[in-house]
Short mmCIF file of C-alpha atoms and ligand atoms in Angstrom, two decimals:
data_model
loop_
_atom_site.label_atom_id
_atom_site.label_comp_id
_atom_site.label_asym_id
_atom_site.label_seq_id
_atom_site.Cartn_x
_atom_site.Cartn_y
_atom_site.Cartn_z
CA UNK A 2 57.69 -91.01 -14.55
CA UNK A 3 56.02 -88.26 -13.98
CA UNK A 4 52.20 -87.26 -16.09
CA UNK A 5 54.26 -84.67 -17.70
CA UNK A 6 57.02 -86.45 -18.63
CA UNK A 7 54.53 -89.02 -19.77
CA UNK A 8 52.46 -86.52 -21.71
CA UNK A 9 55.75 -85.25 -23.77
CA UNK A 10 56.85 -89.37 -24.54
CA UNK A 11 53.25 -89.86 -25.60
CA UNK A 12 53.19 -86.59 -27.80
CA UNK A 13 56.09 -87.67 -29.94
CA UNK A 14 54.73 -90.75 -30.57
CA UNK A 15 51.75 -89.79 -32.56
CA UNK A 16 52.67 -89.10 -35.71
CA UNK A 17 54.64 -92.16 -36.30
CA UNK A 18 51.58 -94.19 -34.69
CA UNK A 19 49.48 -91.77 -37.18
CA UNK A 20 51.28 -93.35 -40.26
CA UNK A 21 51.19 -97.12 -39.23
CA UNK A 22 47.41 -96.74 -38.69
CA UNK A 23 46.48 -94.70 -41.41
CA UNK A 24 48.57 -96.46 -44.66
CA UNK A 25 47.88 -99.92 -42.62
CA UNK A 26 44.07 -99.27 -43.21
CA UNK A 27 44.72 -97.50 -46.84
CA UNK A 28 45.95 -100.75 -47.62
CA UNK A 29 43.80 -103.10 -46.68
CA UNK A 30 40.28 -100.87 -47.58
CA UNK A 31 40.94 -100.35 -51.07
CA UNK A 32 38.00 -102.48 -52.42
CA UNK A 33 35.75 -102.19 -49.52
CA UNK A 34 32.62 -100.68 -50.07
CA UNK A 35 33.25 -97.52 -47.41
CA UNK A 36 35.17 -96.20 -49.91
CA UNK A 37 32.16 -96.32 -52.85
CA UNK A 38 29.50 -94.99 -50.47
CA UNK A 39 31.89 -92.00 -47.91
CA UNK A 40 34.63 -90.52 -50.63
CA UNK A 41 37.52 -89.15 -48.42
CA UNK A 42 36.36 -91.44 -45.05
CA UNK A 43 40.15 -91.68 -44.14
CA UNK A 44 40.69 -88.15 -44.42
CA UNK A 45 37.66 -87.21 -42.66
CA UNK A 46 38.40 -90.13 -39.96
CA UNK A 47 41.98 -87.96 -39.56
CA UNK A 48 40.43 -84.81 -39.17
CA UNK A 49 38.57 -86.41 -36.05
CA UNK A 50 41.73 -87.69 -35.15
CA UNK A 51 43.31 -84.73 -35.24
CA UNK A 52 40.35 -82.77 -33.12
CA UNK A 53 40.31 -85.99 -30.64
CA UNK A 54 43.82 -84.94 -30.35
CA UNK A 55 43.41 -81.40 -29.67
CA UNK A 56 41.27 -82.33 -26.41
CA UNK A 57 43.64 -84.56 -25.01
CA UNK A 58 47.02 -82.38 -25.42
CA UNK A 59 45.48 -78.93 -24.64
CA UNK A 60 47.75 -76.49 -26.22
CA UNK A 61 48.82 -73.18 -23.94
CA UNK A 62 48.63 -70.11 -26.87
CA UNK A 63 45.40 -71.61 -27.29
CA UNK A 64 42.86 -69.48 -29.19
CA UNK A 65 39.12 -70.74 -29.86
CA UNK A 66 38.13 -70.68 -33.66
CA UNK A 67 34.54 -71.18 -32.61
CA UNK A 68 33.36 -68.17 -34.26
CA UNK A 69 34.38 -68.97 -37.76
CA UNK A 70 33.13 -72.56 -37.58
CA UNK A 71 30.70 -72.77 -40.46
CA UNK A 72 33.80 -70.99 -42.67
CA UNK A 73 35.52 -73.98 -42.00
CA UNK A 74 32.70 -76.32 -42.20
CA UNK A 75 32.36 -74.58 -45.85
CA UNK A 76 36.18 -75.20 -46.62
CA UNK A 77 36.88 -78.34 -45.79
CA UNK A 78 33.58 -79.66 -48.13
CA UNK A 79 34.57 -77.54 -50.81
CA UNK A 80 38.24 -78.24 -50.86
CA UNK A 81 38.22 -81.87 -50.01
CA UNK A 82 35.20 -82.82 -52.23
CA UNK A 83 34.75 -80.09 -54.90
CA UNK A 84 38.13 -78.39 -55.60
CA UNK A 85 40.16 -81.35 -57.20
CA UNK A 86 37.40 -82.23 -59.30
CA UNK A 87 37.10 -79.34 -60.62
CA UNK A 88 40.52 -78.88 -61.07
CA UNK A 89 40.90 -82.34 -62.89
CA UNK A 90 38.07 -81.55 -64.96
CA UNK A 91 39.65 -77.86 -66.36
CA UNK A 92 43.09 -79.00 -66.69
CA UNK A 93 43.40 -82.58 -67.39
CA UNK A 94 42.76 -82.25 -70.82
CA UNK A 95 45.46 -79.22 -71.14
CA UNK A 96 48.05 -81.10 -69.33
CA UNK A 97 47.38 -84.21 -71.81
CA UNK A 98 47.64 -81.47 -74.93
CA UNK A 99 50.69 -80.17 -73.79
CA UNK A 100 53.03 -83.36 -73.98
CA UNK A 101 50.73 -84.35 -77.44
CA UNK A 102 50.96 -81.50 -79.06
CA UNK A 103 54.86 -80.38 -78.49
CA UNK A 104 56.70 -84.30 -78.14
CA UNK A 105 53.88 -85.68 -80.32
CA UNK A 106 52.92 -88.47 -77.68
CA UNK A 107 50.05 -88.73 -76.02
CA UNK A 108 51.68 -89.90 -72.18
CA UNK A 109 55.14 -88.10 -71.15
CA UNK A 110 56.25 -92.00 -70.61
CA UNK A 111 54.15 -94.87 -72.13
CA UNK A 112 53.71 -97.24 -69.21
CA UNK A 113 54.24 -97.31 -65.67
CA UNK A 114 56.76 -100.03 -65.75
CA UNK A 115 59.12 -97.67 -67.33
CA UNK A 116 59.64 -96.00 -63.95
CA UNK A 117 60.49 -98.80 -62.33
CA UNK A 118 58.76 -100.88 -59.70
CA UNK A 119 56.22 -99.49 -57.12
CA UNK A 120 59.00 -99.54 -53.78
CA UNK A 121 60.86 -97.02 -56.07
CA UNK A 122 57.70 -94.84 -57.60
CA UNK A 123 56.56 -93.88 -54.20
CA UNK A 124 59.85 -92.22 -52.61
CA UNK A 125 60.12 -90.45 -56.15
CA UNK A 126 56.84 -89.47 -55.95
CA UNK A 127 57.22 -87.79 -52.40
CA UNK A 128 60.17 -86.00 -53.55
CA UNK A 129 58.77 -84.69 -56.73
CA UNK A 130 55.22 -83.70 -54.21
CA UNK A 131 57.62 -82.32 -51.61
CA UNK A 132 59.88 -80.11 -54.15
CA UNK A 133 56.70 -78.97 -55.68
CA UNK A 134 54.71 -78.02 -53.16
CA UNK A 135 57.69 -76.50 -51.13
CA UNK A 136 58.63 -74.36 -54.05
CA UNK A 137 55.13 -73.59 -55.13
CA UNK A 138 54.24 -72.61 -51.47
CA UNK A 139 56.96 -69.90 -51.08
CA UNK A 140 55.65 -68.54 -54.57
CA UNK A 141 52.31 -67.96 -53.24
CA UNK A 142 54.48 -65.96 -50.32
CA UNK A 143 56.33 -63.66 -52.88
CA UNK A 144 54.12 -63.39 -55.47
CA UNK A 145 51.39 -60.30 -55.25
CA UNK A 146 48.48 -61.85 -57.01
CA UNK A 147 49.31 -65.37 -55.48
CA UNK A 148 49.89 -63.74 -51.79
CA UNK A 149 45.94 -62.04 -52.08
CA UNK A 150 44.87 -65.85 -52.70
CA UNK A 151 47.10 -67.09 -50.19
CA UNK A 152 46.80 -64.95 -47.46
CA UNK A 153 43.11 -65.84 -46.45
CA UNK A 154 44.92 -69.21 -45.01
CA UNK A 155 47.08 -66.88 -42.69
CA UNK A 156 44.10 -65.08 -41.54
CA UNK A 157 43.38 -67.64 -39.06
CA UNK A 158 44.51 -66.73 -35.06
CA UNK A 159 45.26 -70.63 -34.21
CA UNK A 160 46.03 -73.97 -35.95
CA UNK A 161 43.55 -76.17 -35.27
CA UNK A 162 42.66 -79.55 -37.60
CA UNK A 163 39.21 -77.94 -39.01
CA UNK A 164 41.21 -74.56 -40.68
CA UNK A 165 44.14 -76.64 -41.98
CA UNK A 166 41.81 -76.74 -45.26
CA UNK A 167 41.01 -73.36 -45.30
CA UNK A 168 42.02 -71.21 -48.24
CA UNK A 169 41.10 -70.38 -52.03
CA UNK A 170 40.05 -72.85 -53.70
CA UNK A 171 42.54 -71.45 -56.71
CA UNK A 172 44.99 -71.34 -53.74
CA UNK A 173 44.24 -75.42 -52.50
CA UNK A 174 44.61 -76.17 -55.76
CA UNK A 175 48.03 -74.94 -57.10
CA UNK A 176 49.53 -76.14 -54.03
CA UNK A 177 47.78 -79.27 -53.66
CA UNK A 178 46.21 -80.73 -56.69
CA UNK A 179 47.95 -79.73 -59.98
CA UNK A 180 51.37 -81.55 -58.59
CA UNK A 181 49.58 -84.92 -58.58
CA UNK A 182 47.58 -84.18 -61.71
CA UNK A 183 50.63 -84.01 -63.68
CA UNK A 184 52.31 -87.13 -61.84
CA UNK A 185 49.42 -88.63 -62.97
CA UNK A 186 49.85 -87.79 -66.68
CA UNK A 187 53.67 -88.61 -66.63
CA UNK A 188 52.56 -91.97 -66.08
CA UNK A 189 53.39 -93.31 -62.79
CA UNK A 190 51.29 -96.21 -60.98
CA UNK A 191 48.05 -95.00 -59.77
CA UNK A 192 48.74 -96.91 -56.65
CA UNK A 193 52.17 -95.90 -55.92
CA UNK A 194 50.27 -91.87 -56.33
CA UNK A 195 47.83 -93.18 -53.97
CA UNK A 196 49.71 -94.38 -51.06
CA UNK A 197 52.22 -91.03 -51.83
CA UNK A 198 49.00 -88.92 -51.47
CA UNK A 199 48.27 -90.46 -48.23
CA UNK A 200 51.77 -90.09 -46.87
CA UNK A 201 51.86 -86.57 -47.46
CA UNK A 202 48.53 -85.93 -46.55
CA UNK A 203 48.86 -87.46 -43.11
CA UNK A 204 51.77 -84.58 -42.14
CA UNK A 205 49.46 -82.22 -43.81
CA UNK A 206 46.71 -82.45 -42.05
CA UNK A 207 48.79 -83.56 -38.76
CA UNK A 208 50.67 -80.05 -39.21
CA UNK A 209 47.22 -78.02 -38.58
CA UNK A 210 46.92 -79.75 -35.31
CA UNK A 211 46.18 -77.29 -32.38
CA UNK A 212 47.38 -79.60 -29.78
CA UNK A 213 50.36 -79.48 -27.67
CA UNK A 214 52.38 -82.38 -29.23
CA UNK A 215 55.89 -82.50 -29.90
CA UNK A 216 57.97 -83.54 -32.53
CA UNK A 217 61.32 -84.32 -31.28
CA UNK A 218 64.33 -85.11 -34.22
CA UNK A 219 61.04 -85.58 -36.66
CA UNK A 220 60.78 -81.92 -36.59
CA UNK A 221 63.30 -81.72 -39.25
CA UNK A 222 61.92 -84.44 -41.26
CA UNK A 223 57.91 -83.56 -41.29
CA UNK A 224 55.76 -80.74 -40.91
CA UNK A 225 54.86 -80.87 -37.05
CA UNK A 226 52.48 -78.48 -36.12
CA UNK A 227 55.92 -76.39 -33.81
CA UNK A 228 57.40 -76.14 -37.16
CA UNK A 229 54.15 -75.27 -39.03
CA UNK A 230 53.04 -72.60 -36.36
CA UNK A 231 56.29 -70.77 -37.12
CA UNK A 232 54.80 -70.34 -40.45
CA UNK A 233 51.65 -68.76 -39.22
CA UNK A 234 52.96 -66.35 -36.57
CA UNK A 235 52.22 -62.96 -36.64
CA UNK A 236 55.67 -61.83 -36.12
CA UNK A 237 57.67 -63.41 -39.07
CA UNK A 238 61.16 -63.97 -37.61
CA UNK A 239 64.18 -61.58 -37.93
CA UNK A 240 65.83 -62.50 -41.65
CA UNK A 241 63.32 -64.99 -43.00
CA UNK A 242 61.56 -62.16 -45.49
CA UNK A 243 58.27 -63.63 -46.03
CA UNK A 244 58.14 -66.31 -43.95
CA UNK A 245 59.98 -69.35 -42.93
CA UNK A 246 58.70 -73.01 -43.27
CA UNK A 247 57.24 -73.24 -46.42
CA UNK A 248 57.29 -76.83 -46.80
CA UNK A 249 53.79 -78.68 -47.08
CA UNK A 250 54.46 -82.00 -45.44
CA UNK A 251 58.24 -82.39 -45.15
CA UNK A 252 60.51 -79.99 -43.16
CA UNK A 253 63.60 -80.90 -44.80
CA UNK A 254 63.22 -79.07 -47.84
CA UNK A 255 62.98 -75.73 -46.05
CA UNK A 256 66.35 -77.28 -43.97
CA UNK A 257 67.81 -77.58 -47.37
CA UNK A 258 66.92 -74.07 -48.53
CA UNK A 259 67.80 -72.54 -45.55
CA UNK A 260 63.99 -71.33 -44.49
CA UNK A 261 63.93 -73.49 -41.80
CA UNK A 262 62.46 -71.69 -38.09
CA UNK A 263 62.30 -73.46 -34.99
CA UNK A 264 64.42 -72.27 -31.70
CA UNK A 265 65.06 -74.14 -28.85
CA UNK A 266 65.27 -72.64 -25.22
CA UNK A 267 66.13 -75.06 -22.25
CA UNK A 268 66.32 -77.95 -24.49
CA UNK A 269 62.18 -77.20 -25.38
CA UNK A 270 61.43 -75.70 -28.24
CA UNK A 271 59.70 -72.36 -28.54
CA UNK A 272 56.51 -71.61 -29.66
CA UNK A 273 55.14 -67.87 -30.99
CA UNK A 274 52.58 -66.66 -29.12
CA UNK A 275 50.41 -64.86 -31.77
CA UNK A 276 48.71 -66.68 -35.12
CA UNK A 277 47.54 -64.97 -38.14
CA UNK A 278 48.21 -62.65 -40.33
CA UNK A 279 51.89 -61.11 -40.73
CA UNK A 280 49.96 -57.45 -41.43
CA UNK A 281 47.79 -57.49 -38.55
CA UNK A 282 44.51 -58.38 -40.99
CA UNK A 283 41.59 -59.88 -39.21
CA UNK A 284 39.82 -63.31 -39.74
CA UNK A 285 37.23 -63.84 -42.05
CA UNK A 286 34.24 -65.84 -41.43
CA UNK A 287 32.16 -65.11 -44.88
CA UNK A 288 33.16 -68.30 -47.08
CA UNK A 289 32.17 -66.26 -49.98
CA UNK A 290 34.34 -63.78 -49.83
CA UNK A 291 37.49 -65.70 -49.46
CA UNK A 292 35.90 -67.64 -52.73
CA UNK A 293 35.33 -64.41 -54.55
CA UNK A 294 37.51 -61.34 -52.57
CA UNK A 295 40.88 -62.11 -55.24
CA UNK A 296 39.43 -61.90 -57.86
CA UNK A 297 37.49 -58.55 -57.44
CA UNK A 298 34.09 -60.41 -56.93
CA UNK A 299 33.14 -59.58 -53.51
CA UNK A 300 32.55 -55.93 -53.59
CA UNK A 301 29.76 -56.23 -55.79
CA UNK A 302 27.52 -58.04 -53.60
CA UNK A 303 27.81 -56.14 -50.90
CA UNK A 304 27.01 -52.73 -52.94
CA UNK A 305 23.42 -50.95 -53.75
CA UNK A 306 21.53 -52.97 -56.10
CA UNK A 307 21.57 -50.66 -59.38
CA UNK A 308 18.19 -50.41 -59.11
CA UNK A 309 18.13 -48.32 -56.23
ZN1 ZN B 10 51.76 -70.01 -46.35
ZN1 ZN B 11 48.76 -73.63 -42.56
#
């Protein structure tokens, strides 16, 4: 076999090796003290992964993000530590008013048990995740106010594991933490929402990888970064409107809708060769003004002081 060949049999290995390690060790960590004393280890532990990753399968359209490396520093703190907190803080208590106030209940459904046992919870919960976040995604595409929070993620000229968290906070947050928020409230196990967030979160982060892996038949099922860099080209294919590949971690939804992009020349798939924006904008390295830009912040900074 030859290093190539070798290389490509590796390549589509490593996401299914990915989820065997990862739940494996979600599993059998969930009352060690790691997980007291480093929130988020696992997630920051794939994120090295992911960059380990990037070294090894060097990736040909490659384009260094060096220069907007404390932006992404910035963004992955603030979205994996600060944003759902936040988030949980301001709308917790609405989502509980909603179901108490209009069905007079305080819980959608009063126990867990009532949705049946855990081995059934979790593929529920990836559907209802998937269809949400799918669906909420290509909102943030079409909608004007949505796109100006959205767009900041498309900014970026390559997918590489540290810019796969980059993006409005507001933005993070509609796609990725409201969905489980209310999952929560409907009254499903914590655990079977735990080892659902994982699962999903292990594509997500996986699809931001800037290395030249491969996918095979699992680029229908999952967001691989091939399918995911359709998403970010420059050049939105012929047809497709907005964009194609909307979904967050699983491909078949956008299969189902018919927003699916990935050709195939030779039996390879094909990659595009420019990232970022679909109007030609340029990257952003100031944090702050993806945080404040949307909502008509920014300017204000950067003007005279009004005493001058
Ligand atoms: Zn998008
Ligand atoms: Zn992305």
């Amino acid at each position: 076999m030859s290093a190539k060949s070798a290389f490509y049999i590796s390549s589509l290995l490593i996401l299914p090796v990915l989820y065997v390690v990862f739940i494996t060790m979600h599993l059998t960590t969930l009352h060690e003290p790691i997980t007291q004393w480093l929130p988020h280890w696992d997630r920051l532990l794939m994120l090295f992964t992911v960059i380990g990753l990037e070294r090894l399968y060097t990736y040909r359209y490659t384009v260094s993000q060096r220069h907007v490396l404390v932006r992404d520093i910035f963004a992955n703190i603030v979205n994996l530590y600060i944003t759902a907190a936040v988030a949980a803080y301001l709308l917790l208590p609405l989502l509980q008013f909603i179901p108490q106030h209009f069905l007079g209940r305080r819980h959608l459904v009063a126990s867990p048990q009532v949705l049946g046992p855990i081995w059934f919870q979790i593929p529920v919960l990836l559907v209802s995740v998937g269809l949400f976040r799918y669906w909420m995604h290509r909102w943030q595409h079409s909608n004007e106010f949505l796109w100006k929070l959205h767009s900041y993620h498309h900014r970026v000229t390559d997918l590489k594991a540290m810019n796969g968290e980059v993006s409005n906070p507001v933005d993070f947050a509609l796609r990725n933490v409201i969905v489980f928020l209310m999952l929560g409230i409907v009254g499903f196990s914590p655990f079977a929402i735990l080892i659902s967030f994982t699962v999903a979160n292990i594509t997500a982060i996986f699809s931001h990888c800037g290395a030249d892996v491969r996918g095979g038949f699992l680029n229908y099922l999952f967001v691989t970064p091939e399918v995911h860099r359709w998403h970010h080209a420059v050049d939105v294919p012929k047809g497709y409107g907005y964009s194609c590949n909307y979904g967050v971690e699983f491909a078949f939804w956008d299969v189902i809708f018919r927003t699916y992009y990935l050709p195939q020349e030779n039996g390879q798939t094909v990659q595009p060769e420019r990232i970022g924006h679909p109007s030609g904008i340029p990257d952003e390295g100031n944090y702050l003004k993806i945080l404040l830009e949307p909502f008509g912040l920014y300017p204000r900074f950067r003007g005279p002081h009004p005493a001058e």
